[in-house]
Coordinates of C-alpha atoms in Angstrom, one line a residue:
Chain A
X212 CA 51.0 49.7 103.5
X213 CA 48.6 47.2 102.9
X214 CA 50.0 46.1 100.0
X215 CA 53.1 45.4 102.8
X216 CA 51.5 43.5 105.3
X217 CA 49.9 40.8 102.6
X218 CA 53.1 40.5 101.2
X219 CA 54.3 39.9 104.8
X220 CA 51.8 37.7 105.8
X221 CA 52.0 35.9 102.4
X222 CA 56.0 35.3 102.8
X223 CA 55.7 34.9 106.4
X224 CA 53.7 31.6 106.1
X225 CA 56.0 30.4 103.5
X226 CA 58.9 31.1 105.2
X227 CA 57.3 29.0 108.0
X228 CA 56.7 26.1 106.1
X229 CA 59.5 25.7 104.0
X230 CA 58.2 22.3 102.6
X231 CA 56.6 24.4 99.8
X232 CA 59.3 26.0 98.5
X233 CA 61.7 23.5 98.7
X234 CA 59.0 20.6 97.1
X235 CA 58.5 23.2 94.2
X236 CA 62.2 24.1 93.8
X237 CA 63.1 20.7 93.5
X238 CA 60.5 20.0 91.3
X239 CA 61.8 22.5 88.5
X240 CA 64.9 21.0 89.1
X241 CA 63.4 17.7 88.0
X242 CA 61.8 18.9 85.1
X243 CA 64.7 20.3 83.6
X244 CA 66.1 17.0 83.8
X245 CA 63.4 15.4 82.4
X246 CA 63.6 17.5 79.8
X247 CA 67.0 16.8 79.3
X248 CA 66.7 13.0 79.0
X249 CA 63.7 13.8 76.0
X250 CA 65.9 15.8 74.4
X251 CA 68.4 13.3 74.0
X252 CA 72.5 13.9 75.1
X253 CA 73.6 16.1 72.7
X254 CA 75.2 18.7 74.6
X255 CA 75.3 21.0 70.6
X256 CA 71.7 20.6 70.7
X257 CA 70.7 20.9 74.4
X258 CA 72.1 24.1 74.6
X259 CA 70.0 25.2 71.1
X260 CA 66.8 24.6 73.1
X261 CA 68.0 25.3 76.4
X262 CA 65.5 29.1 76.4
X263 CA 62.8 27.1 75.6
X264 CA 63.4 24.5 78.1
X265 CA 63.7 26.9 81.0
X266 CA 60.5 28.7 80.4
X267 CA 58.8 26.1 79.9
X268 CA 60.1 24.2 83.4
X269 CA 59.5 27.9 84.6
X270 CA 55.5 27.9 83.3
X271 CA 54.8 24.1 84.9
X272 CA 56.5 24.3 88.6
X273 CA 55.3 28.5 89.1
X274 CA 52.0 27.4 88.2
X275 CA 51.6 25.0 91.3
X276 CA 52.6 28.2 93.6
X277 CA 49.5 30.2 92.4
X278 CA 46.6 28.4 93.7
X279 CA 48.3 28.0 96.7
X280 CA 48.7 31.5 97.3
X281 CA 45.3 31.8 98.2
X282 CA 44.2 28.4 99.7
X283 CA 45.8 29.4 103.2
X284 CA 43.2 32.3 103.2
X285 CA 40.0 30.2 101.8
X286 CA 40.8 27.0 104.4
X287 CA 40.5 29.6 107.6
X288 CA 38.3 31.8 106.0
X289 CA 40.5 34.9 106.2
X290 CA 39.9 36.1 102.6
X291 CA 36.5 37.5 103.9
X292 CA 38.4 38.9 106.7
X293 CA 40.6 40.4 104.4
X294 CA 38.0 41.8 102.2
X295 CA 36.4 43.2 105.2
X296 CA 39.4 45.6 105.8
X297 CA 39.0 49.2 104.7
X298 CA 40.8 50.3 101.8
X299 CA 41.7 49.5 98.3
X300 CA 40.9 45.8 97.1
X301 CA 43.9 46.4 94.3
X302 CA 46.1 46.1 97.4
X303 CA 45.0 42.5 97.7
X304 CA 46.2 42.0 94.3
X305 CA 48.8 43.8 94.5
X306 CA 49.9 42.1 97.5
X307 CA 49.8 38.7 96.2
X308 CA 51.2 39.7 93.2
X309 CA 54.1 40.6 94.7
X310 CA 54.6 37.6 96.9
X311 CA 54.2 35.3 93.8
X312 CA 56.7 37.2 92.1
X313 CA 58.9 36.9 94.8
X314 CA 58.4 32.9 95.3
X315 CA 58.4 32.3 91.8
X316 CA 62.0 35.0 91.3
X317 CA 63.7 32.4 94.0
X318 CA 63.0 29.4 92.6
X319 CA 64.2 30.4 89.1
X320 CA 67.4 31.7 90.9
X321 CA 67.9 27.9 91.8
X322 CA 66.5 27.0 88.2
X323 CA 69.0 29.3 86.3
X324 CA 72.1 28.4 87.8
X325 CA 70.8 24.3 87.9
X326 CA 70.5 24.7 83.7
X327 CA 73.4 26.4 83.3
X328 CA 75.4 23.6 84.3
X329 CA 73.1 21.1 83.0
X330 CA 72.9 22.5 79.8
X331 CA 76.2 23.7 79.2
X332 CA 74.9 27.1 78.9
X333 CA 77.6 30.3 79.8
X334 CA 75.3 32.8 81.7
X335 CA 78.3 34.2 83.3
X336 CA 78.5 37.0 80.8
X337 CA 75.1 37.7 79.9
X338 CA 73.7 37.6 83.7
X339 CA 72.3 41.1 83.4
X340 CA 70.0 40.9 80.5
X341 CA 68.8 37.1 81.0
X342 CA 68.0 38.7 84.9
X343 CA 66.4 41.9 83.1
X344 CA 64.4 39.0 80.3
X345 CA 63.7 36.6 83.0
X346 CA 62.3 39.1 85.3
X347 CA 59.9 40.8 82.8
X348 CA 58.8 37.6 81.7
X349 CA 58.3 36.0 85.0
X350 CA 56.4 39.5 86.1
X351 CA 53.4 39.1 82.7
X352 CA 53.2 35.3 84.2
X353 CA 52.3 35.9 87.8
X354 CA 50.0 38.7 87.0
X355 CA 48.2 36.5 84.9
X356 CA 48.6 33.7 87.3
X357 CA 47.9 35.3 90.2
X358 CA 44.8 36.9 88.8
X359 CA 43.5 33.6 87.3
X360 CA 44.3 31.5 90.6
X361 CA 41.7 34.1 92.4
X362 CA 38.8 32.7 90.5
X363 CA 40.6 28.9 89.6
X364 CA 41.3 28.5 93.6
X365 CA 37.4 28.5 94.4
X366 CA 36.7 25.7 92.5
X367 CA 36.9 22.4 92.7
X368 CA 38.6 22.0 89.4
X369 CA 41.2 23.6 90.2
X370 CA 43.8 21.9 89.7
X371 CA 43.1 21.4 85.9
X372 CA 41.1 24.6 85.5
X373 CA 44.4 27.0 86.3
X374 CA 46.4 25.9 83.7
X375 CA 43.4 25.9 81.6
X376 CA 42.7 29.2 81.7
X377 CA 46.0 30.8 82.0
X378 CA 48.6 28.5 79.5
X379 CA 46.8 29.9 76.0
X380 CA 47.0 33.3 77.6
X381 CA 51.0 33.2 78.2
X382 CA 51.8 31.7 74.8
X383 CA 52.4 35.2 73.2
X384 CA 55.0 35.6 76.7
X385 CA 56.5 32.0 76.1
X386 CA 57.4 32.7 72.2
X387 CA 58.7 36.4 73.7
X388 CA 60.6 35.0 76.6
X389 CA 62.1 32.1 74.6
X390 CA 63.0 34.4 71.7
X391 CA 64.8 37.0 73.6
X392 CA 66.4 33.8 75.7
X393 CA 67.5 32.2 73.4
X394 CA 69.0 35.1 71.5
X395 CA 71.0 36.3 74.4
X396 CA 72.3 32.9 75.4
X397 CA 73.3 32.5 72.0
X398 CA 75.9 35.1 72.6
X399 CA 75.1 37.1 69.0
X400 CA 72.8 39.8 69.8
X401 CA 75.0 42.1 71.4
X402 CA 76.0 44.7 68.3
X403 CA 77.4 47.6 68.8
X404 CA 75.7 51.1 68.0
X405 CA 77.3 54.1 66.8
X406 CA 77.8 55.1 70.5
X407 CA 80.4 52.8 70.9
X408 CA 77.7 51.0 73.7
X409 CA 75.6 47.7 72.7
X410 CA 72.3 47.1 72.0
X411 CA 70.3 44.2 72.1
X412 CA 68.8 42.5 69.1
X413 CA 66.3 41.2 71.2
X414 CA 64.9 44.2 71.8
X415 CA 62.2 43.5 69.7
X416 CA 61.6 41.0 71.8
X417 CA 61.5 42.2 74.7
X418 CA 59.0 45.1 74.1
X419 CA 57.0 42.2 73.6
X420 CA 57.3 41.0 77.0
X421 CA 56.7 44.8 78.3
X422 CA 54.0 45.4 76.9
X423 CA 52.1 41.9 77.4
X424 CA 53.0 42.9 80.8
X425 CA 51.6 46.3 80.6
X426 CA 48.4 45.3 79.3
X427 CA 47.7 42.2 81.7
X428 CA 48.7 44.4 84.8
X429 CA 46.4 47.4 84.4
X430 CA 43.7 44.7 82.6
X431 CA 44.3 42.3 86.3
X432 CA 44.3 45.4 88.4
X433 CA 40.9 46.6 87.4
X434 CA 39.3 43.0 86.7
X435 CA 40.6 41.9 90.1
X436 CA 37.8 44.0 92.2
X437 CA 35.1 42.7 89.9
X438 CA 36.7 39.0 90.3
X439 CA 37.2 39.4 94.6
X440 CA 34.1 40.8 95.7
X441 CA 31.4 39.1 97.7
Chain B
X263 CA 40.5 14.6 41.4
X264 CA 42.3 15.0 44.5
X265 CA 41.6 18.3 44.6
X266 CA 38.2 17.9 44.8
X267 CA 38.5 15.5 47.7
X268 CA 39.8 18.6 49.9
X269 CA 37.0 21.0 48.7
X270 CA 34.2 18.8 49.3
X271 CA 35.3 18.0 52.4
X272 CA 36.3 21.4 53.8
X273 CA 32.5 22.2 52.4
X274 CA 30.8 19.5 54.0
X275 CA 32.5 19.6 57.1
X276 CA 31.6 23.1 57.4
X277 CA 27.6 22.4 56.6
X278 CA 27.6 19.5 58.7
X279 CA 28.7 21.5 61.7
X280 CA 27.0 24.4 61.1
X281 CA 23.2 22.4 60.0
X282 CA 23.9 19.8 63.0
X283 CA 24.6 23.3 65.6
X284 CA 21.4 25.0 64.4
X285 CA 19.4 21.7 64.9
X286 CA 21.2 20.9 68.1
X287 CA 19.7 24.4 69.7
X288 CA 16.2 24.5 68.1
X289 CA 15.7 21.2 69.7
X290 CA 17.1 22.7 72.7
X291 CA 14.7 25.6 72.0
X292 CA 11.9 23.3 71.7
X293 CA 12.3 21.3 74.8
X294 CA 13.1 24.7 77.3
X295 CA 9.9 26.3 76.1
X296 CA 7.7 22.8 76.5
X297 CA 9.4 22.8 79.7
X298 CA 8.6 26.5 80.7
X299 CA 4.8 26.0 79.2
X300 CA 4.3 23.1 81.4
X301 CA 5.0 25.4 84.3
X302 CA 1.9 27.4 83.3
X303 CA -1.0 25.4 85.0
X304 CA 0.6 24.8 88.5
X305 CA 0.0 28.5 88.5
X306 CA 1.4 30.2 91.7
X307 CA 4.3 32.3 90.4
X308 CA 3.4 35.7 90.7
Chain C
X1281 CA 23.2 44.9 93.0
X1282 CA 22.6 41.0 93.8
X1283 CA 19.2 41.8 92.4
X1284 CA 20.2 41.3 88.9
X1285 CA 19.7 37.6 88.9
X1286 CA 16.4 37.5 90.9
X1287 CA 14.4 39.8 89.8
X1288 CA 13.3 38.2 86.5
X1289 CA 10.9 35.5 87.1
X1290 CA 8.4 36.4 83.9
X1291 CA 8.5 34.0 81.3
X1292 CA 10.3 35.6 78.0
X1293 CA 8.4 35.6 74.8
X1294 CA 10.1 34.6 72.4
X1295 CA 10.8 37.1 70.0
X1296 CA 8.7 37.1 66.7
X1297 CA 11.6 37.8 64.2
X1298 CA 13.4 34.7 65.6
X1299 CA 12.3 31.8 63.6
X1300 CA 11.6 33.6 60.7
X1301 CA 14.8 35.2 60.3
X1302 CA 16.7 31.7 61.3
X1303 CA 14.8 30.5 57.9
X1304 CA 16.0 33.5 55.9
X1305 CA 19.4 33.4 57.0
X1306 CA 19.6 29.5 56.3
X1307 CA 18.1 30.1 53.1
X1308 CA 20.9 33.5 52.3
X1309 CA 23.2 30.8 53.1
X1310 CA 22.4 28.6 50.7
X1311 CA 21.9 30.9 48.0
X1312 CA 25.3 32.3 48.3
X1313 CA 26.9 29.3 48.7
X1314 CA 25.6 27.9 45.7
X1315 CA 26.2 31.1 43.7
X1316 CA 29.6 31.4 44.5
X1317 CA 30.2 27.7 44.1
X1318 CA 29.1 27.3 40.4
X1319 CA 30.3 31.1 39.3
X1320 CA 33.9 30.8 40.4
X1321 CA 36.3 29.9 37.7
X1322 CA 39.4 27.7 38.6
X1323 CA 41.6 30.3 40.1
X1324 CA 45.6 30.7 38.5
X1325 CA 47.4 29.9 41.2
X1326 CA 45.1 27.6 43.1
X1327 CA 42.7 26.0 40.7
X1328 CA 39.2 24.8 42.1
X1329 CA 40.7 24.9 45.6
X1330 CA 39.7 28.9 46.1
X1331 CA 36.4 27.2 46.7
X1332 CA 37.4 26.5 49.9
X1333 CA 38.2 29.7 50.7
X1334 CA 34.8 31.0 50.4
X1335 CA 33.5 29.2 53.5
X1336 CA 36.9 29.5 55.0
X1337 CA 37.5 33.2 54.7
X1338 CA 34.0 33.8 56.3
X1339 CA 34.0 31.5 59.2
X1340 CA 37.5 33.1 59.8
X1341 CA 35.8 36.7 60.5
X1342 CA 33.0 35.5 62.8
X1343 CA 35.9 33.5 64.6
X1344 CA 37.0 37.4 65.5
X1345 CA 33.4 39.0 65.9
X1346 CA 31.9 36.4 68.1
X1347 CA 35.0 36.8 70.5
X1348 CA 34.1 40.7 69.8
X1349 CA 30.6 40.2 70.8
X1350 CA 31.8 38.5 74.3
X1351 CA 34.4 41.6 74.9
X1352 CA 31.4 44.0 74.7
X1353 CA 29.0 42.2 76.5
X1354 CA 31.4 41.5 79.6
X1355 CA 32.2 44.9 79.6
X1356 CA 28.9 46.0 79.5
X1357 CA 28.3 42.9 82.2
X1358 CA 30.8 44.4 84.3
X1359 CA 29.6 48.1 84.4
X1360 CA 25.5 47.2 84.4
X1361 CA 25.3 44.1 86.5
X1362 CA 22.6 43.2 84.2
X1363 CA 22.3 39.3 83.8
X1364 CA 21.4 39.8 80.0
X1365 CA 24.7 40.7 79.3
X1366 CA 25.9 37.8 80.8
X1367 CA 23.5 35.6 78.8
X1368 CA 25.0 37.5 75.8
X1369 CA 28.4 36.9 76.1
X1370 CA 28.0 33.1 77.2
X1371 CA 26.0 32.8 74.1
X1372 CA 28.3 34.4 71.7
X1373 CA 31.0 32.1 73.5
X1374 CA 29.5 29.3 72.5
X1375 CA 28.8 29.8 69.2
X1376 CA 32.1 31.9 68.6
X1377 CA 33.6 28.6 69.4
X1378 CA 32.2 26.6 66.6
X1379 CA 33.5 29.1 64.1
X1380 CA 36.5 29.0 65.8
X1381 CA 36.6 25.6 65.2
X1382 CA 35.4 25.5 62.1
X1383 CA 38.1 27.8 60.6
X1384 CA 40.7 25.6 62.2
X1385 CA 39.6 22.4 60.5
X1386 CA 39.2 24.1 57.3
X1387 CA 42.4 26.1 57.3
X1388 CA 44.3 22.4 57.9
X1389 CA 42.2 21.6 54.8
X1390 CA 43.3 24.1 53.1
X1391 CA 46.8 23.8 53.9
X1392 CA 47.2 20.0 53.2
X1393 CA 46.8 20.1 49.1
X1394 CA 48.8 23.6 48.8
X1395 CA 51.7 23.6 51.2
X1396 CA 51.3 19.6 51.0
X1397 CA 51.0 19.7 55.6
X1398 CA 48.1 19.6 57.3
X1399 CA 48.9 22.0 59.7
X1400 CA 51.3 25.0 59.4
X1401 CA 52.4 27.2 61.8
X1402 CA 50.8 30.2 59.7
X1403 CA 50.3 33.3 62.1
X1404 CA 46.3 33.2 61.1
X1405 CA 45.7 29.6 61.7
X1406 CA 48.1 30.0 65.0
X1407 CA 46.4 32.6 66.1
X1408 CA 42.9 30.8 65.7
X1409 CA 44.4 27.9 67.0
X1410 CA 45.1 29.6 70.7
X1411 CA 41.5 31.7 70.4
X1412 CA 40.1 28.2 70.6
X1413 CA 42.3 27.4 73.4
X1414 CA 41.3 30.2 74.8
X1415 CA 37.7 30.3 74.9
X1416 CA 37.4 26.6 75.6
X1417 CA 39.2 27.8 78.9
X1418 CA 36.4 30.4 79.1
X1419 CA 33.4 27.8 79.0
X1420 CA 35.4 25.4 81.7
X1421 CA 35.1 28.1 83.8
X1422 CA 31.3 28.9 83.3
X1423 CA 30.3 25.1 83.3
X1424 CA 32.8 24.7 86.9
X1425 CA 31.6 28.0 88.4
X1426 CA 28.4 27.0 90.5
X1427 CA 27.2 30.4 92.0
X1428 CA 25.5 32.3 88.8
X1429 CA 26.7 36.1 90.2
X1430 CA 29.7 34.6 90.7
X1431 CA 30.0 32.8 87.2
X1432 CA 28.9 36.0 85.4
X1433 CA 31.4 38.4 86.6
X1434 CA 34.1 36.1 86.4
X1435 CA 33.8 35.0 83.3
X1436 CA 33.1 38.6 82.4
X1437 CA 36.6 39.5 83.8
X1438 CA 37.8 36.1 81.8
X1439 CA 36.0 37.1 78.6
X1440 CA 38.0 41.2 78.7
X1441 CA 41.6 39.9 79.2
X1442 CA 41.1 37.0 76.3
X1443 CA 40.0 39.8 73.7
X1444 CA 43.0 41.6 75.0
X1445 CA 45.7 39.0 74.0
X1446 CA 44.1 38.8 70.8
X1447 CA 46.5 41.5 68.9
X1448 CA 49.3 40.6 71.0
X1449 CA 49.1 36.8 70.1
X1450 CA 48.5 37.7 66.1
X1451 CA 51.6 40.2 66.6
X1452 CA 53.8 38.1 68.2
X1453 CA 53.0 35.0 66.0
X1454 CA 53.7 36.9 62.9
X1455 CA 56.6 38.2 63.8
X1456 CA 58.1 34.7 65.5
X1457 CA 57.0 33.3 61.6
X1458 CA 59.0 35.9 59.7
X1459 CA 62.2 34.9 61.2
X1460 CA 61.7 31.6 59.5
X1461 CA 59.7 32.0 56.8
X1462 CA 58.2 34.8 54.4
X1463 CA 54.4 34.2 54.2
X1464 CA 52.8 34.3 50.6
X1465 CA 49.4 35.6 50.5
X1466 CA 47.6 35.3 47.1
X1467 CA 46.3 38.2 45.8
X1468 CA 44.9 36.9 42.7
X1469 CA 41.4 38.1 43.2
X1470 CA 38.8 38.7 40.3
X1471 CA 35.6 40.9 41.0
X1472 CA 33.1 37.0 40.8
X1473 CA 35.7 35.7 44.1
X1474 CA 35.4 39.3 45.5
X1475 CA 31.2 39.1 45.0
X1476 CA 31.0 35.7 46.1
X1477 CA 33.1 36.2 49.1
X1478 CA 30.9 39.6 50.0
X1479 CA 27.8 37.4 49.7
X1480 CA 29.1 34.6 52.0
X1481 CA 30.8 36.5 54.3
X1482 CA 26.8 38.2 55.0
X1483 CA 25.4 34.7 54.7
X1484 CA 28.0 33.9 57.6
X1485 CA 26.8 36.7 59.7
X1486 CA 23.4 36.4 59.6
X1487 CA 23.7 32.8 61.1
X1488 CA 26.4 34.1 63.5
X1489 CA 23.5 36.3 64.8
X1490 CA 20.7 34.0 64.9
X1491 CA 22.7 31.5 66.3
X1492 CA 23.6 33.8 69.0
X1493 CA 19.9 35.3 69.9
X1494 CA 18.8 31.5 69.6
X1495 CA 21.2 30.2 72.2
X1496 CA 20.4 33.5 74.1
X1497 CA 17.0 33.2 74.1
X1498 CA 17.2 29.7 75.2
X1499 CA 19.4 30.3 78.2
X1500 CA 16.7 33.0 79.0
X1501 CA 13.8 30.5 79.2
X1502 CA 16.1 28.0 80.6
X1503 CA 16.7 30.5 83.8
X1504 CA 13.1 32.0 84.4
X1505 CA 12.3 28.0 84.3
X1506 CA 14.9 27.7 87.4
X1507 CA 14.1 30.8 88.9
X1508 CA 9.9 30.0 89.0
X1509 CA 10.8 26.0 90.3
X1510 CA 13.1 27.7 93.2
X1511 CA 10.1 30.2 94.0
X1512 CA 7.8 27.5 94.6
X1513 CA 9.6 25.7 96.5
X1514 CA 10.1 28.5 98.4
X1515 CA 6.6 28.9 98.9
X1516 CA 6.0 25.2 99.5
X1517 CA 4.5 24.2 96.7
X1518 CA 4.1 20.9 94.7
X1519 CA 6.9 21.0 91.9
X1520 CA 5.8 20.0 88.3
X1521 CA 8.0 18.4 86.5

């Protein structure tokens, strides 16, 4: 319920000012073209490093979300407010948690689509487990993010300090992410199983991803109170 | 011969940095307790 | 509860076992360095460049107790409120970090005359590589942090989800490696490179730990120095110094 109303207020105020999401959207959408002209042309070789690419445009233009996230509460002083409240501080987290994920979830549904035709990638057919590897991967980055932005956003350095802190934490994620990207865009990890079904080669992979995510939450969720307080 | 380059460079490197650390914070030691001692005669703190 | 970094305004002592024990591990050090030095025959496989390895190897363990050290003490930070801890982990930080670094310098050393590359993308010197990255992140955030509750329990919280992602990072590097590459691990190891790596590897330790009580004991003076300039001025005094 509380969780609820911060994720309200949180998407409330962005809905608002629109500005954000649209400066941050097009921003990853400006990355991924930068990255394109470094790479070169070669449309063979694009689409090679096209996993890489995206979560690595992903990890640049989320990261300017998270500080935000909890500047509109420190300018007007409603964090204190917030703390002030009865009940669980977890819901704060939890809350903003949620509203990151959903901010960061939107833009990459822009970003995906953008890469796909810029990279010459087909998505068309594996749309369910790049949503399922995308998601889980976007999830472990939040929760770190949002959970580092809580102490990063009080400082003055905190611009530089966020990425700081929370890039060499993702790098287990990025090689994860980009792995199980990259094998499912490159069409050859579907096999099929005795069932007659498929299963993914990048399975592996992806219990990576779950369980980076696993740890992180329950680690944010109980570091959080420690981190808020006062 | 080359060979020997690498070792005695990994090996002084590595005594460098650790000798230069160790002096680094006894000085460091040094100056906070001259700087604590000098405290001692204003008296005052209970 | 916001006791804990108030209520100590005596002057420490400084322990007697300090200095003394700085000289013995200084002189351990030497001793085993120079003993494994001269005893170790060329290796097989990698000739007089094993020598390396027995500074290497060592530095390589503290670079995973010291981060050790700062998991305990930030959990212990976290559940006692007890400034100490804090002091602790800062200081096993620190010094973690020049092991860290050490091991990284040596290990592209190492790799330059026997894979003919200064720097590999080896799962062990990988893995250092991002623990440095990692706990540089941690001292940025105690030297920005300004408010010292505030600075301890953070970087307590910072300190227990680094340690975390250690395992996962070694994990996941080795096992993004192995798709490309099979990594060779020499196992040629007599009982004089086993004794002289023992020796070193205690050498190592002993000035992991009095590097860490030295840097503790200094950030202890350094704070009861603070706290006994802010009570007199407080209580109006003249300030020395």
């Amino acid at each position: 319920m509380r969780v609820g109303a911060i994720v309200w207020k949180d998407l409330t105020a962005e809905r608002r000012t629109k500005a954000n999401f649209n400066s941050v959207a097009f921003l990853a959408a400006l990355i991924l073209l930068l990255f394109g002209f470094a790479l070169g042309p070669d449309t063979e070789a694009l689409r090679n490093v096209a996993g890489g690419v995206l979560w690595l445009t992903v990890l640049f233009s989320g990261v300017l979300s998270f500080n935000r996230s909890y500047e509109q509460e420190l300018e007007n002083g409603a964090l204190e407010m917030l703390l002030l409240y009865p009940g669980d501080r977890r819901s704060i987290f939890l809350g903003k948690l949620i509203a990151n994920l959903t901010f960061v979830l939107l833009v990459e549904a822009v970003l995906v689509p953008l890469a796909a035709i810029l990279y010459d990638i087909p998505i068309w057919g594996v749309l369910g487990p790049l949503a399922l590897v995308l998601f889980l991967g976007t999830f472990g980055f939040v929760t770190l993010g949002t959970f580092y932005a809580a102490m990063a956003s009080r400082l003055r350095a905190r611009e530089v300090l966020l990425p700081l802190l929370l890039f060499p934490m993702l790098i287990p994620l990025l090689i994860a992410a980009v792995q199980a990207t990259s094998l499912i865009l490159s069409g050859d990890m579907m096999v099929g199983d005795a069932a007659g079904g498929s299963t993914l080669l990048s399975g592996s992979w992806l219990r990576v991803i779950v369980v980076f995510d696993i740890v992180f939450f329950v680690g944010a969720l109980y570091a959080f109170e420690h981190v808020i307080e006062d | 011969m080359s060979e020997w380059y690498y070792i005695w460079l990994a090996l002084g490197i590595t005594w460098a940095v650790l000798g230069g650390f160790m002096l680094m914070l006894n000085r460091r030691r040094i100056t906070a307790e001259r700087a604590v001692r000098e405290l001692e005669p204003g008296g005052g703190a209970s | 509860m916001d006791t804990s970094y108030s209520d100590i305004a005596a002057v420490p002592q400084r322990p007697r076992w300090l200095l003394p024990f700085g000289i013995f591990a200084t002189l351990f050090l030497i001793a085993s360095q120079a003993a494994a030095l001269l005893m170790s025959a060329p290796d097989r496989d990698m000739g007089h460049l094993q020598k390396i390895l027995y500074v290497h190897v060592p530095s390589a363990w503290m670079s995973m107790i010291a981060p050790a050290i700062v998991f305990v003490a930030s959990v212990l930070y976290l559940w006692k409120r007890q400034a100490k801890h804090d002091m602790v982990a800062a200081a096993a930080a620190q010094v973690g970090i020049v092991f860290i670094g050490l091991t990284l310098i040596q290990g592209s050393i190492w790799a330059r005359p026997t894979w003919g590359i200064w720097w590999t993308w080896d799962p062990r010197l990988t893995t250092t590589a991002i623990l440095f990255l990692i706990y540089a992140g941690y001292l940025a955030l105690r030297a920005f942090a300004e408010d010292e509750d505030q600075r301890a329990r953070w970087s307590a919280a910072v300190g227990i989800m680094g340690f975390l992602n250690v395992p996962i990072v070694y994990m996941s590097v080795r096992w993004w490696r192995t798709i490309h590459q099979v990594q060779s691990t020499p196992d040629t190891m007599d009982a004089t490179y086993k004794l002289g790596l023992r020796l070193n590897a205690f050498a190592f330790l002993f000035i992991l730990i009095f590097l860490i009580a030295l840097r503790y004991y200094i950030a202890r003076l350094e704070r009861a120095r603070t706290a006994v300039l802010e009570e007199r001025t407080l209580a109006g005094d003249k300030i020395h110094v």
